[in-house]
Amino acid sequence: MSTGVLLCLRGEVEQSLVASIAAAPGLSVVRRCADTAELLAAALAGLGSVAVVDADFEVDRPLISRLRAAGTRTLVLCEPDAVDRHARLGAVAVAPDGDLLGAVTALADGIDNDTDRTAERFDVVIGAGWDDPGGASTDAPEQGPTAEFAESGALTGAGAALGDHDPGRVVVVWGPAGSPGRTTIAVNLAAELAAAGEPTLLVDADIWGASVAQVLGVLDEFAGLAAAVRAADHGTLDAASLARLTPWVSQDLRVLPGLTRPGRWREVSGASLDVLWDQARRLSRWVVIDAPVLVPDDESGLGLGPARNAVAASAFAAADELVVVGAAEPIGVERLVQALLDLDDVAPAGLHRTVLVNRVRASAAGPRAAASVGEALARFAGVSDPVLVPDDRPMCDRALLAGTAWAEAAPRSAARETVRDVSRELRDRAGQRAHAPGRRWWSGRGRGLRADRVGVARTLRGQ
């Protein structure tokens, strides 16, 4: 049985390769595509297992990732100085003077899962860029920060290079729709980590409503998330380039601003974000991600672009810690309960989850607000000992107006002290120190329970 080959080439090289494949055993050209859209459609239709693409068609990481998801491996024909860059994108790359037919044959052999033999043959034919068909990439990692850049002190607020340290930890701040205060908590949690002397990067990945820059008073125009993703798309993102995209907002705190408008969400792919998280770990000891809410996804299976929830999925997959934020009011608690139940389908098993209920106040949750919220979460979601953030509206307004964190606006506020305690717990777990007996965690006992809006409301009202 022959292996189908899809071509997206120009000029004489296409004619030559078609003739060579026709004479080669076990290979056949099944489609000669005019552009990458036709190439991707053919791959999704299952017409070919190997795609050969000219680099002039603007091959990037999302395209290679989508082809791989369709079961098609990619070979890129590019100039010699671009071979390494395309190899970092996850493709096999070969220069015009290389053995193109040998590369196609080696890649086709790999589809039969004879990885060792194919990798050995590929190294002989091309010399670099083999991508394991089983999914484990053996190509060279993207370049980290240069020694000169690290020594300059640009990678951390304290001036210490992170190259010799373990990768940073990723904290994802997420929650249901309805403005429970996800961004506010993400900003202040990152500020508390930075205030403790931990170099921290705050990433605004809320593609539906980015607002971190506004909350912190970053009014200058910065390319932010879109530019970082574009660099990852083309294999040029490293810690040094990420540092140039992340302005300092305080000692030890960097910010990567989000998209300028929600309509640009299609520019952000999960595959490129995976690279962004890796480089962010190299840049800072802590990476705090303000993640987007989950929205109804396209169930047709015909979408050629990024999925609507690809950003959230990528963040969950990279997370070391997950902070789930809800609002302390009947509708907010009901949404939080439902979100916690939905997490079993979207978040990795074993991911540590901190449930945080924001703006706890008697006017919305009854005279025994804290007890009522805790009882509702225990009853309907199986959450024991959630973090309860007292409502301090004057302090929040003052911080927002000044474009600063709670620690600066009102260091003795009970709301600020609660978030500071959460940051301490994160650092304790990162340092593998003993947990306090009263640690806050997601018990997982809510599986199979259903959010009951009437029941939640009655519990908060003490009925």
Coordinates of C-alpha atoms in Angstrom, one line a residue, residues 53 74-80 82-88 90-96 100 103 107 122 126-131:
V53 CA 5.2 22.6 1.3
T74 CA 4.9 18.1 7.1
L75 CA 8.1 18.6 5.1
V76 CA 9.1 22.2 4.3
L77 CA 11.3 23.2 1.4
C78 CA 13.2 26.3 2.5
E79 CA 16.4 28.2 2.2
P80 CA 19.4 26.8 4.2
A82 CA 15.6 28.8 7.5
V83 CA 16.0 25.0 8.1
D84 CA 16.5 25.3 11.8
R85 CA 13.6 27.7 12.3
H86 CA 11.2 25.4 10.4
A87 CA 12.5 22.4 12.3
R88 CA 11.6 24.2 15.6
G90 CA 7.7 20.8 14.3
A91 CA 8.3 20.1 10.6
V92 CA 11.0 18.3 8.7
A93 CA 12.9 21.0 6.8
V94 CA 15.2 20.6 3.8
A95 CA 17.1 23.0 1.6
P96 CA 16.7 23.1 -2.2
L100 CA 14.0 16.0 -1.2
A103 CA 13.3 13.2 3.0
L107 CA 9.1 10.7 6.6
F122 CA 16.6 10.9 8.1
I126 CA 19.2 15.7 5.9
G127 CA 20.9 15.9 9.3
A128 CA 18.4 17.8 11.5
G129 CA 14.8 18.4 12.2
W130 CA 13.3 14.9 12.7
D131 CA 10.0 15.0 14.4

